[in-house]
Amino acid sequence: MKYRAVLKQSEGWWIGWLVDLPGVNAQEKTQEECLESLRIGAEDMLITPIECGGDTVMKYVEVSERATA
């Protein structure tokens, strides 16, 4: 799966975030390192278990491939 990353250079650092996964951010010295940190952050976020209980349920929402191109 692909996620949209925004990268910008500021004062010698590459700062990046994933548009599609709020909360996944990175700051590294090179663009490649920043992208790798974003990939690791996304993986960590997506494998973190989320516990639901009481009147809370978790569901999945299907998004068409057209929207993710």
PDB file of C-alpha atoms in Angstrom:
ATOM      1  CA  MET A   1       0.000   0.000   0.000  1.00  0.00           C
ATOM      2  CA  LYS A   2       1.226   3.500  -0.758  1.00  0.00           C
ATOM      3  CA  TYR A   3       0.768   6.607   1.366  1.00  0.00           C
ATOM      4  CA  ARG A   4       1.306  10.210   0.333  1.00  0.00           C
ATOM      5  CA  ALA A   5       4.373  11.810   1.915  1.00  0.00           C
ATOM      6  CA  VAL A   6       5.076  15.530   2.063  1.00  0.00           C
ATOM      7  CA  LEU A   7       8.748  16.463   2.454  1.00  0.00           C
ATOM      8  CA  LYS A   8      10.398  19.838   2.859  1.00  0.00           C
ATOM      9  CA  GLN A   9      13.858  21.010   3.732  1.00  0.00           C
ATOM     10  CA  SER A  10      14.310  23.389   6.641  1.00  0.00           C
ATOM     11  CA  GLU A  11      17.603  24.549   8.145  1.00  0.00           C
ATOM     12  CA  GLY A  12      19.516  21.525   6.883  1.00  0.00           C
ATOM     13  CA  TRP A  13      16.899  18.956   7.882  1.00  0.00           C
ATOM     14  CA  TRP A  14      14.310  17.089   5.842  1.00  0.00           C
ATOM     15  CA  ILE A  15      10.941  17.204   7.571  1.00  0.00           C
ATOM     16  CA  GLY A  16       8.190  14.897   6.401  1.00  0.00           C
ATOM     17  CA  TRP A  17       4.728  13.640   7.242  1.00  0.00           C
ATOM     18  CA  LEU A  18       2.211  11.226   5.805  1.00  0.00           C
ATOM     19  CA  VAL A  19      -0.966  12.914   4.630  1.00  0.00           C
ATOM     20  CA  ASP A  20      -2.953   9.690   4.892  1.00  0.00           C
ATOM     21  CA  LEU A  21      -1.723   8.674   8.358  1.00  0.00           C
ATOM     22  CA  PRO A  22      -1.909  11.680  10.667  1.00  0.00           C
ATOM     23  CA  GLY A  23       0.676  11.446  13.403  1.00  0.00           C
ATOM     24  CA  VAL A  24       3.375   9.815  11.273  1.00  0.00           C
ATOM     25  CA  ASN A  25       6.135  12.431  11.073  1.00  0.00           C
ATOM     26  CA  ALA A  26       9.896  12.379  10.623  1.00  0.00           C
ATOM     27  CA  GLN A  27      12.929  14.633  10.639  1.00  0.00           C
ATOM     28  CA  GLU A  28      16.223  13.439   9.155  1.00  0.00           C
ATOM     29  CA  LYS A  29      19.370  14.793   7.517  1.00  0.00           C
ATOM     30  CA  THR A  30      18.633  13.304   4.079  1.00  0.00           C
ATOM     31  CA  GLN A  31      15.489  12.887   2.023  1.00  0.00           C
ATOM     32  CA  GLU A  32      16.069   9.122   1.806  1.00  0.00           C
ATOM     33  CA  GLU A  33      16.446   8.794   5.592  1.00  0.00           C
ATOM     34  CA  CYS A  34      13.277  10.834   6.079  1.00  0.00           C
ATOM     35  CA  LEU A  35      11.316   8.551   3.749  1.00  0.00           C
ATOM     36  CA  GLU A  36      12.656   5.485   5.561  1.00  0.00           C
ATOM     37  CA  SER A  37      11.654   6.942   8.947  1.00  0.00           C
ATOM     38  CA  LEU A  38       8.172   7.640   7.583  1.00  0.00           C
ATOM     39  CA  ARG A  39       7.910   4.043   6.328  1.00  0.00           C
ATOM     40  CA  ILE A  40       8.933   2.688   9.736  1.00  0.00           C
ATOM     41  CA  GLY A  41       6.515   5.058  11.491  1.00  0.00           C
ATOM     42  CA  ALA A  42       3.665   3.934   9.241  1.00  0.00           C
ATOM     43  CA  GLU A  43       4.410   0.264   9.882  1.00  0.00           C
ATOM     44  CA  ASP A  44       4.550   0.864  13.624  1.00  0.00           C
ATOM     45  CA  MET A  45       1.257   2.734  13.594  1.00  0.00           C
ATOM     46  CA  LEU A  46      -0.508   0.101  11.516  1.00  0.00           C
ATOM     47  CA  ILE A  47       0.601  -2.866  13.660  1.00  0.00           C
ATOM     48  CA  THR A  48      -0.203  -1.224  16.997  1.00  0.00           C
ATOM     49  CA  PRO A  49      -3.160  -3.061  18.518  1.00  0.00           C
ATOM     50  CA  ILE A  50      -6.237  -1.011  19.292  1.00  0.00           C
ATOM     51  CA  GLU A  51      -8.470  -2.349  22.007  1.00  0.00           C
ATOM     52  CA  CYS A  52     -12.190  -1.714  21.908  1.00  0.00           C
ATOM     53  CA  GLY A  53     -14.588  -2.434  24.679  1.00  0.00           C
ATOM     54  CA  GLY A  54     -17.968  -1.543  26.041  1.00  0.00           C
ATOM     55  CA  ASP A  55     -20.048   0.172  23.383  1.00  0.00           C
ATOM     56  CA  THR A  56     -17.029   0.751  21.092  1.00  0.00           C
ATOM     57  CA  VAL A  57     -16.595  -1.333  17.944  1.00  0.00           C
ATOM     58  CA  MET A  58     -14.004  -1.324  15.196  1.00  0.00           C
ATOM     59  CA  LYS A  59     -15.038  -1.625  11.561  1.00  0.00           C
ATOM     60  CA  TYR A  60     -13.211  -1.441   8.243  1.00  0.00           C
ATOM     61  CA  VAL A  61     -14.055   1.014   5.489  1.00  0.00           C
ATOM     62  CA  GLU A  62     -13.415  -0.057   1.896  1.00  0.00           C
ATOM     63  CA  VAL A  63     -11.903   2.627  -0.333  1.00  0.00           C
ATOM     64  CA  SER A  64     -11.811   2.143  -4.087  1.00  0.00           C
ATOM     65  CA  GLU A  65      -8.470   1.725  -5.835  1.00  0.00           C
ATOM     66  CA  ARG A  66      -9.326   4.818  -7.878  1.00  0.00           C
ATOM     67  CA  ALA A  67      -9.138   6.963  -4.735  1.00  0.00           C
ATOM     68  CA  THR A  68      -5.698   5.633  -3.808  1.00  0.00           C
ATOM     69  CA  ALA A  69      -4.016   6.077  -7.196  1.00  0.00           C
TER      70      ALA A  69
END
